[in-house]
PDB file of C-alpha atoms and ligand atoms in Angstrom:
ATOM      1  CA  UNK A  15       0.000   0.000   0.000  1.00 83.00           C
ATOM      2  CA  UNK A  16       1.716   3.684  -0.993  1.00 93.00           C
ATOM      3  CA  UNK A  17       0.121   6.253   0.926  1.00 96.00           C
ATOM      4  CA  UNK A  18       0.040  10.165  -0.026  1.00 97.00           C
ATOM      5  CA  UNK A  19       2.269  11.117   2.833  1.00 97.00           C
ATOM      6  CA  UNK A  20       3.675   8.875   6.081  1.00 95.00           C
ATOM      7  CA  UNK A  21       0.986   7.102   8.199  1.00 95.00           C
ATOM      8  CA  UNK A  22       1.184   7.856  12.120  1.00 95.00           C
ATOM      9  CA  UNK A  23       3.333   6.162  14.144  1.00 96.00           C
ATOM     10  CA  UNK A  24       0.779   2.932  15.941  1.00 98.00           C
ATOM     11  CA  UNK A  25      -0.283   4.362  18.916  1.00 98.00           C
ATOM     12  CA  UNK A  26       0.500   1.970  22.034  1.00 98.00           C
ATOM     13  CA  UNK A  27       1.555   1.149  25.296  1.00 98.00           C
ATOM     14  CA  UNK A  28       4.041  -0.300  27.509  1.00 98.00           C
ATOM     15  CA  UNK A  29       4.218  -3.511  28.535  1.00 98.00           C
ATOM     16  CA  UNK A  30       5.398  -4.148  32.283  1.00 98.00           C
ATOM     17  CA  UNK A  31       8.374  -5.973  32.473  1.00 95.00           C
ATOM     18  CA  UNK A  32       8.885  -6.492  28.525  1.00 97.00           C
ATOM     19  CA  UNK A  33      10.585  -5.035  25.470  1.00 96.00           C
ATOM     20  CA  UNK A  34       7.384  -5.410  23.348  1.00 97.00           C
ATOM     21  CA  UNK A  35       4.714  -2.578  23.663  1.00 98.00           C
ATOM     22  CA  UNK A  36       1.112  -3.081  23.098  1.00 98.00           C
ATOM     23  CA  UNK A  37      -0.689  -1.425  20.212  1.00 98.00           C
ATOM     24  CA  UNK A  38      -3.975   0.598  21.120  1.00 98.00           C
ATOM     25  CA  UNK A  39      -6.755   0.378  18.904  1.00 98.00           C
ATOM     26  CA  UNK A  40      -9.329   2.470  20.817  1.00 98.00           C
ATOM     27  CA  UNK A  41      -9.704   4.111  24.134  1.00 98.00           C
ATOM     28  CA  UNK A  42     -13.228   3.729  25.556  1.00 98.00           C
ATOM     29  CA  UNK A  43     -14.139   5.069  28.425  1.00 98.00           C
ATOM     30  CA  UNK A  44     -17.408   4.733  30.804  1.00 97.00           C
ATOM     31  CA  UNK A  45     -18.685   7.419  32.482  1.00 93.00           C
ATOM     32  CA  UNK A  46     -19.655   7.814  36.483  1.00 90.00           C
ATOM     33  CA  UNK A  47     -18.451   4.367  37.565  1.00 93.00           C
ATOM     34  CA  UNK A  48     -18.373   4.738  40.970  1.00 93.00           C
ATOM     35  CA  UNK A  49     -21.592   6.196  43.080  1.00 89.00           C
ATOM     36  CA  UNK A  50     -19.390   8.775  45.448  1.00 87.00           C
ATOM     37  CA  UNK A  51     -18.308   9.930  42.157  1.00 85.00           C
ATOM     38  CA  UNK A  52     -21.533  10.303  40.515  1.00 85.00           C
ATOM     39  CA  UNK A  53     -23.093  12.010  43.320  1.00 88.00           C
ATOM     40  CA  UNK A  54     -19.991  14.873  42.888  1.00 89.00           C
ATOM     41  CA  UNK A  55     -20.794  15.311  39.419  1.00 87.00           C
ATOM     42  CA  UNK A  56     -24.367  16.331  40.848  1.00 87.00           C
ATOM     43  CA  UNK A  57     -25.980  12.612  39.385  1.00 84.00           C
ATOM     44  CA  UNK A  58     -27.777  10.159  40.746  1.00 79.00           C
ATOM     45  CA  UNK A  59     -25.655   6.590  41.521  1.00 76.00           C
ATOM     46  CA  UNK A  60     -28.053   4.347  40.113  1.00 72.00           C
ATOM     47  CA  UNK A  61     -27.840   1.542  38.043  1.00 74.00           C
ATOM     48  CA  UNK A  62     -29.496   2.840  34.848  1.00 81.00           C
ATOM     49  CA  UNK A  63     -27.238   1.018  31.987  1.00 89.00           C
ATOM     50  CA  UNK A  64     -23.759   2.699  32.024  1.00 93.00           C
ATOM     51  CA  UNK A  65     -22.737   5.160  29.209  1.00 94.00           C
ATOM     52  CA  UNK A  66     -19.623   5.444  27.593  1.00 97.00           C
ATOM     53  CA  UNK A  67     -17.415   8.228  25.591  1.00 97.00           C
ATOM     54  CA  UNK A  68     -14.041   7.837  23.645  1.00 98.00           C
ATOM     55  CA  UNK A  69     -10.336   9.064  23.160  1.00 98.00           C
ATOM     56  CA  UNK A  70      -8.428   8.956  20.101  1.00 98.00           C
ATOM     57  CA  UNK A  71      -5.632   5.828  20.157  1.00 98.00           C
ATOM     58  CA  UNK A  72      -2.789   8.582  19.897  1.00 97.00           C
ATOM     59  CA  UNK A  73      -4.450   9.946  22.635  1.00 98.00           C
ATOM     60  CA  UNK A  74      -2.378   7.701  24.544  1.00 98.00           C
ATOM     61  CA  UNK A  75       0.591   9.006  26.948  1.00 98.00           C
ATOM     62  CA  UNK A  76       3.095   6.542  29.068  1.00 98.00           C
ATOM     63  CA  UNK A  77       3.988   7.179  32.805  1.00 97.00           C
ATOM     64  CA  UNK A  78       6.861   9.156  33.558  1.00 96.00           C
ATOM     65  CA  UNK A  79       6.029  11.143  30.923  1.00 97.00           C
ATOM     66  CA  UNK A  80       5.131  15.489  31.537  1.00 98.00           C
ATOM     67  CA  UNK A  81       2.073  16.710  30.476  1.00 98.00           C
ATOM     68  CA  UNK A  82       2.141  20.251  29.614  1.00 98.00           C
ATOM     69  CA  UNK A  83      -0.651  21.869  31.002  1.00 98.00           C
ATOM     70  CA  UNK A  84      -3.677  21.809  27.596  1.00 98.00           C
ATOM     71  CA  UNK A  85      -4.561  24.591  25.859  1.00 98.00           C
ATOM     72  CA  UNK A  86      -8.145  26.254  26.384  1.00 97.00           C
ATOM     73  CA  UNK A  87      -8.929  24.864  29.975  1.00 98.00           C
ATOM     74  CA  UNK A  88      -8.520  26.695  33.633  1.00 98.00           C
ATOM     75  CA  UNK A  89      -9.806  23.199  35.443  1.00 98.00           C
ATOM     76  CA  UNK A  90      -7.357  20.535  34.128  1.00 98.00           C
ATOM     77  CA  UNK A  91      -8.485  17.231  35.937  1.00 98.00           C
ATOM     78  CA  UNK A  92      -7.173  14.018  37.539  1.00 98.00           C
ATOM     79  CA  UNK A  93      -9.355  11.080  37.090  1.00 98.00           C
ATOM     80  CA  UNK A  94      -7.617   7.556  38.657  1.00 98.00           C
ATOM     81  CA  UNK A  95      -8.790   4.448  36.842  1.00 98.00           C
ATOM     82  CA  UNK A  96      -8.557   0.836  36.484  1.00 98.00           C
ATOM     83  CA  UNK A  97      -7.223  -0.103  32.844  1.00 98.00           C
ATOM     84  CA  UNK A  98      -8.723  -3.037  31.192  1.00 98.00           C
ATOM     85  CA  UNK A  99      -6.742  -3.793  27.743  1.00 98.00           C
ATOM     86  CA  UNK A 100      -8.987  -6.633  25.355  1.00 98.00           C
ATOM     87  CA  UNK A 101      -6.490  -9.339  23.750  1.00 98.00           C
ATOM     88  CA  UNK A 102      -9.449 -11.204  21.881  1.00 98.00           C
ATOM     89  CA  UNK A 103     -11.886  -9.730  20.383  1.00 98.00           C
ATOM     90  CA  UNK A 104     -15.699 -10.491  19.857  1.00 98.00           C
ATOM     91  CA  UNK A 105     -18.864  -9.135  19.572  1.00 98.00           C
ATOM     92  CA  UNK A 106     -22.047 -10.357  21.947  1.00 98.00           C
ATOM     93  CA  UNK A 107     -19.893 -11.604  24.771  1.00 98.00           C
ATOM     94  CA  UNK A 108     -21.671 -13.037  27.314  1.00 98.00           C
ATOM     95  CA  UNK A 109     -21.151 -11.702  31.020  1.00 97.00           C
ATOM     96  CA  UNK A 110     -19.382 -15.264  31.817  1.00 98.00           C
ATOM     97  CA  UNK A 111     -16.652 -15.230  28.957  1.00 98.00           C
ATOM     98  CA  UNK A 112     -16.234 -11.679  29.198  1.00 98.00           C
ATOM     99  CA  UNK A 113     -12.638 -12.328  31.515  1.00 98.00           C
ATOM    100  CA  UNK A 114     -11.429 -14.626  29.031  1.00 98.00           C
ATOM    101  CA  UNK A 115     -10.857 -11.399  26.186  1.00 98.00           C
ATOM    102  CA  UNK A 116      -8.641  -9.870  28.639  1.00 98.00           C
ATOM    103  CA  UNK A 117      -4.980  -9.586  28.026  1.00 98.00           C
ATOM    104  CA  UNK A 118      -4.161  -7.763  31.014  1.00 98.00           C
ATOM    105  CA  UNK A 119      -4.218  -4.545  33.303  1.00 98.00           C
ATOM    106  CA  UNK A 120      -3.072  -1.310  33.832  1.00 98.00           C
ATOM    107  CA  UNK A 121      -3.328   2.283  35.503  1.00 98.00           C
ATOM    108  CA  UNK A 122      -4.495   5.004  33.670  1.00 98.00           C
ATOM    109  CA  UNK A 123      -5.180   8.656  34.247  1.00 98.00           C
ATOM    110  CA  UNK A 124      -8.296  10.133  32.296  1.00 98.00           C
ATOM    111  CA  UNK A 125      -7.101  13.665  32.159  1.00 98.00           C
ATOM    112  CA  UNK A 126      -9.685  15.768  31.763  1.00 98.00           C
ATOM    113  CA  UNK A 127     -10.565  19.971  30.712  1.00 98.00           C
ATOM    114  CA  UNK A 128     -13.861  19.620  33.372  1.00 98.00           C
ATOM    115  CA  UNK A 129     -14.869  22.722  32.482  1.00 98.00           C
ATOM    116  CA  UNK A 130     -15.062  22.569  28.876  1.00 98.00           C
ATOM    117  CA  UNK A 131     -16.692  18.991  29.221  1.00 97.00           C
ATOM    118  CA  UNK A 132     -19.648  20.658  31.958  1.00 97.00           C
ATOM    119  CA  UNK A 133     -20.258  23.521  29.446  1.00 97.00           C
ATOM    120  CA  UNK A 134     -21.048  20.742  26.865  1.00 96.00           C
ATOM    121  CA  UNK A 135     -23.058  18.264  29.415  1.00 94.00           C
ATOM    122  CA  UNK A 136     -25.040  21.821  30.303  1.00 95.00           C
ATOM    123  CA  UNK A 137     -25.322  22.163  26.737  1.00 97.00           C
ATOM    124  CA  UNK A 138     -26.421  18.861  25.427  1.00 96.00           C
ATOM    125  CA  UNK A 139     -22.947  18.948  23.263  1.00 96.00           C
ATOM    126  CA  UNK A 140     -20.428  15.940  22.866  1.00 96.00           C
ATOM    127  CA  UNK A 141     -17.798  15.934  25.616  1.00 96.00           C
ATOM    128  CA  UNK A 142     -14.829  15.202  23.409  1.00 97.00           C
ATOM    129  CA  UNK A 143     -12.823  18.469  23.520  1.00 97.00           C
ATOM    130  CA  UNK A 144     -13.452  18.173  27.521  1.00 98.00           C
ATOM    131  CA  UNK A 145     -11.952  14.425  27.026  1.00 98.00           C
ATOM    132  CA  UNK A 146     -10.305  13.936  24.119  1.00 98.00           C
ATOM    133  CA  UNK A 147      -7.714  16.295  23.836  1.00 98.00           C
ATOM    134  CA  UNK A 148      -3.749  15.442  22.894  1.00 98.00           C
ATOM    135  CA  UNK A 149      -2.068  13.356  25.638  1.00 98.00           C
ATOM    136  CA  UNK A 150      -5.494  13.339  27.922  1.00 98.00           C
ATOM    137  CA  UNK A 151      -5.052   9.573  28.495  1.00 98.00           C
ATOM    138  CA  UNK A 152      -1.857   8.787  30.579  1.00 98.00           C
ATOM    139  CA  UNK A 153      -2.147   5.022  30.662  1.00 98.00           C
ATOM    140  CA  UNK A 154       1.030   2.744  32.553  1.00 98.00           C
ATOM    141  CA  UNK A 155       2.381  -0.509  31.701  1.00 98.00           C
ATOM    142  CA  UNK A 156       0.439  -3.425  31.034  1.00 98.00           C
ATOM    143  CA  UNK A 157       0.617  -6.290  33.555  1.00 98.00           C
ATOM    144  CA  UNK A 158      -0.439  -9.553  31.625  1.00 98.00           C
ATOM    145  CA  UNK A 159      -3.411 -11.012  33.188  1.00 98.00           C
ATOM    146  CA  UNK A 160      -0.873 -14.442  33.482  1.00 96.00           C
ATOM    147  CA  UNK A 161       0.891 -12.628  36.133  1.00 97.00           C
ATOM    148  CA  UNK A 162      -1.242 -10.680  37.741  1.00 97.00           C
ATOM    149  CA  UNK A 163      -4.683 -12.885  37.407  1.00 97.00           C
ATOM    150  CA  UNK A 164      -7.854 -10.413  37.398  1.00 97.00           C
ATOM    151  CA  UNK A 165      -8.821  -7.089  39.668  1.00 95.00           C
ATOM    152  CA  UNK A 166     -12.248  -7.387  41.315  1.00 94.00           C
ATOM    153  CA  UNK A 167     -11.244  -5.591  43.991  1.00 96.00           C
ATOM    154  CA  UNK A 168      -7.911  -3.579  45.943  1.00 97.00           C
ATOM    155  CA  UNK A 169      -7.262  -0.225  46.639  1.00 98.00           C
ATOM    156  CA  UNK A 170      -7.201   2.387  44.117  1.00 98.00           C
ATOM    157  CA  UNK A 171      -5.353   5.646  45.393  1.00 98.00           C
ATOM    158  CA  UNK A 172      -4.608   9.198  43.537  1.00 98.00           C
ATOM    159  CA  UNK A 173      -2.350  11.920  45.314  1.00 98.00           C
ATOM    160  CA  UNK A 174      -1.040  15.206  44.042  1.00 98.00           C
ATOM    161  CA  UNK A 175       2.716  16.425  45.113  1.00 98.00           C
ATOM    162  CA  UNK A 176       2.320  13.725  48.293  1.00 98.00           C
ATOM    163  CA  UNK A 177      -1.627  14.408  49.346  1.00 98.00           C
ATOM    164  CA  UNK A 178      -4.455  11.894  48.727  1.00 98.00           C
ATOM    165  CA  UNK A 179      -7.366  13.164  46.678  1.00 98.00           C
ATOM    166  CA  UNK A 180      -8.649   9.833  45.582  1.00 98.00           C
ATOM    167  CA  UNK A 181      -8.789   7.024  48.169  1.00 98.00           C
ATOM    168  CA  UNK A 182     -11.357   3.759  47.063  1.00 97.00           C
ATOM    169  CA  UNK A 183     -11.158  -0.003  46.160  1.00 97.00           C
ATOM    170  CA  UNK A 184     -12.472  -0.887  42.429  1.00 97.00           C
ATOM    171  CA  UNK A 185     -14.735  -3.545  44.167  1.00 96.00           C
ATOM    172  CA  UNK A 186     -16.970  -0.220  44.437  1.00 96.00           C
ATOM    173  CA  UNK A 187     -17.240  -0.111  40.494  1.00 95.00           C
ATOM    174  CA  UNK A 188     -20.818   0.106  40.057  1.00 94.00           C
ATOM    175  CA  UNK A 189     -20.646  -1.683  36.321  1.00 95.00           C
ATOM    176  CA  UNK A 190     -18.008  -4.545  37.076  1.00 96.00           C
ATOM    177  CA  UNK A 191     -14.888  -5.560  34.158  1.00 98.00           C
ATOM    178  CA  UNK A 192     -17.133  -8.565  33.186  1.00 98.00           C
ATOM    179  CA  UNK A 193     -20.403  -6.657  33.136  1.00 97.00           C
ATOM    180  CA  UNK A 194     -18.528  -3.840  31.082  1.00 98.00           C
ATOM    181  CA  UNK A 195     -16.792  -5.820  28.307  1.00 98.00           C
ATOM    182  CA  UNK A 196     -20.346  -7.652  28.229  1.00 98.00           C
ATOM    183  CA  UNK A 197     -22.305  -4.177  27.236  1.00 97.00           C
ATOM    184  CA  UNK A 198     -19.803  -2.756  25.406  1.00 98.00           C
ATOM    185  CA  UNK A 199     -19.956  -5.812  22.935  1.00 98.00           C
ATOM    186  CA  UNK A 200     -23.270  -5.856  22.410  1.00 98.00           C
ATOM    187  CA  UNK A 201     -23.197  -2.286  20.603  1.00 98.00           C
ATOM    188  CA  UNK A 202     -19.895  -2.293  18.961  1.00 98.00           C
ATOM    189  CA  UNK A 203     -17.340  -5.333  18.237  1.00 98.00           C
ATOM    190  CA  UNK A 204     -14.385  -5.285  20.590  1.00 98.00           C
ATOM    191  CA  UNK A 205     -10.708  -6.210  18.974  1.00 98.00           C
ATOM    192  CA  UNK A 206      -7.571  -6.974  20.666  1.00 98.00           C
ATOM    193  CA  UNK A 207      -6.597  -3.430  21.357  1.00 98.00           C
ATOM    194  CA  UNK A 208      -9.173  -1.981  22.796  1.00 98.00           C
ATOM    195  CA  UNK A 209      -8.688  -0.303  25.907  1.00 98.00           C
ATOM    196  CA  UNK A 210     -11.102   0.065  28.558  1.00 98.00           C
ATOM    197  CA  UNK A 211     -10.806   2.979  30.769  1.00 98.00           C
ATOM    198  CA  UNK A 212     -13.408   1.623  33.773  1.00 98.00           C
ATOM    199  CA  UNK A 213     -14.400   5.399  35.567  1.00 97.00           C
ATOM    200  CA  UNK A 214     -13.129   7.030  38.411  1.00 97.00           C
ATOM    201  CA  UNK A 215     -13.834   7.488  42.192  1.00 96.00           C
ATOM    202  CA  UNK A 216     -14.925  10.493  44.162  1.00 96.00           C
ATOM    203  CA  UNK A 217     -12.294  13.219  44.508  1.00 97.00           C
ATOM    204  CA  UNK A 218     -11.261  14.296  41.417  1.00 97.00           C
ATOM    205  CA  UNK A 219      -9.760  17.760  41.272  1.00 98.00           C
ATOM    206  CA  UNK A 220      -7.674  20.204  39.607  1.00 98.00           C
ATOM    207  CA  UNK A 221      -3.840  19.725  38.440  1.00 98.00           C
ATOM    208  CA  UNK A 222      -1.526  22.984  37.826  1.00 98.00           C
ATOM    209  CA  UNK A 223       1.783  23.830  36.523  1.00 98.00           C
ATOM    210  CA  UNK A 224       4.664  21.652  38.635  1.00 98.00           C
ATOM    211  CA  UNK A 225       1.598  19.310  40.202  1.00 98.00           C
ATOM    212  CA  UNK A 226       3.170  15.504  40.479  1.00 98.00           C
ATOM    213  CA  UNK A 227       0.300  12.953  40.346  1.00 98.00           C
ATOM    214  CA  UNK A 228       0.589   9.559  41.591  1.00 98.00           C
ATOM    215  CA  UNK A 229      -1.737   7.023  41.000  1.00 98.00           C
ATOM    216  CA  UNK A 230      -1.474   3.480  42.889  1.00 98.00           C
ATOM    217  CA  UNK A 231      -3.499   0.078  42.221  1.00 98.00           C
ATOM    218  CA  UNK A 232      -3.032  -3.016  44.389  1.00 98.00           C
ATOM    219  CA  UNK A 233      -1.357  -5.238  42.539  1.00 97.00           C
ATOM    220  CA  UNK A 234      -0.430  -3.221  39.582  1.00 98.00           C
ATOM    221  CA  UNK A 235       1.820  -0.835  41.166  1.00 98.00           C
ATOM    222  CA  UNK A 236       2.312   3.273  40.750  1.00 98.00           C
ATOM    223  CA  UNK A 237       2.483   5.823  38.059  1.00 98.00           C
ATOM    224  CA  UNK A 238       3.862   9.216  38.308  1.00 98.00           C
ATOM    225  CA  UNK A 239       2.795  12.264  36.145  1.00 97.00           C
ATOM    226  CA  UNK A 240       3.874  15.463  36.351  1.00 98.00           C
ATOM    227  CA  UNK A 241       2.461  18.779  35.034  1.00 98.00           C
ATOM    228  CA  UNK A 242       4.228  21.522  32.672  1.00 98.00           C
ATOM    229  CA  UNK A 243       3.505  24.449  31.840  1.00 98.00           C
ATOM    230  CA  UNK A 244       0.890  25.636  29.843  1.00 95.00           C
ATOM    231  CA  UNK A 245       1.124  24.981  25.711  1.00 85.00           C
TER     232      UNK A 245
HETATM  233 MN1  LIG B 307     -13.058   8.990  33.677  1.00 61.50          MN
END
């Protein structure tokens, strides 16, 4: 195939402990995952079906590496999340195979302009320029599910420069990995790839020039991110 100019570079992501890195396909993301969290975006917690926005694949930023602080935003959020990255694809997957199209877990950061994205929820407009902006999804290494086995639950903590602003355990997901991968098949077909990010907890808040975020999962380890300044 000859192309009109160079294609981009394959987005992707580390994998922990390898030389190989993972391509990325897409980045979905659900929405208000965890109740606390809903209830401080001034919503309900209930279990109406979950919802679900996007980020472009070169979207995609490792740890360790500084964001400068985005264009066109004065509330530049932290959102801590479970990462669930598909290895097999399918489409229709039943709640009870769901596990089995996993190739493994991360940490990720769903960076976030909030007040771009509220003007648009006020508005009835897409989110995407609150959520999909360059380098809004900081996303660590992969840990194969063959070494780590699968997260139902373990503490999920966020600080910025040393303080805690996020402080949960994914067991209070209110859509669960399996039920997730489930829904999400059943409207579009998943391919290895695909990279869940699974919502944040309560606490989310702003990040500034200089900030250093950490985000910890049990079992997966930490990330660090720190701020620039502004583009
Ligand atoms: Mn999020």
């Amino acid at each position: 195939m000859n192309y009109v100019f160079e294609p981009a570079p394959q987005a992707s992501i580390e994998v922990f402990g390898a030389d190989e890195r993972l391509p990325v396909r897409r980045i979905l993301c659900v929405g208000r995952n965890y109740a606390a969290h809903a209830r401080e975006m001034g919503k309900d917690p209930d279990r109406d079906p979950p919802f679900f926005f996007t980020k472009p694949a070169d979207a995609v930023v490792d740890a360790g590496v500084t964001i400068p602080y985005p264009p066109e935003t004065e509330n530049f959020h932290f959102e801590a999340e479970l990462i669930t990255v598909i290895g097999k694809g399918g489409r229709n997957i039943a709640e009870a195979d769901s596990l089995d199209h996993v190739w493994g877990y991360a940490i990720g950061n769903d960076l976030t302009r909030r007040d771009l994205q509220l003007v648009a929820r006020e508005q009835g407009r897409p989110w995407d320029w609150g959520k999909s902006f360059d380098r809004s999804a900081v996303i660590g290494p992969v840990h194969p599910v063959d070494k780590v086995g699968h997260l139902a639950s373990g503490s999920i903590k966020l600080t910025v420069n040393g303080v805690v602003k996020q402080d949960a355990d994914i067991a209070e997901l209110i859509w669960s990995v399996p039920e997730v991968i489930s829904i999400i098949s059943h409207s579009i077909e998943l391919r290895p790839g695909d990279v869940i990010m699974t919502g944040t907890p309560a606490g989310v808040g702003p990040l500034v020039d200089g900030d250093t975020c950490v985000i910890s999962i049990e079992g997966l380890g930490e990330i660090e991110t720190k701020i620039g300044a502004k583009l």
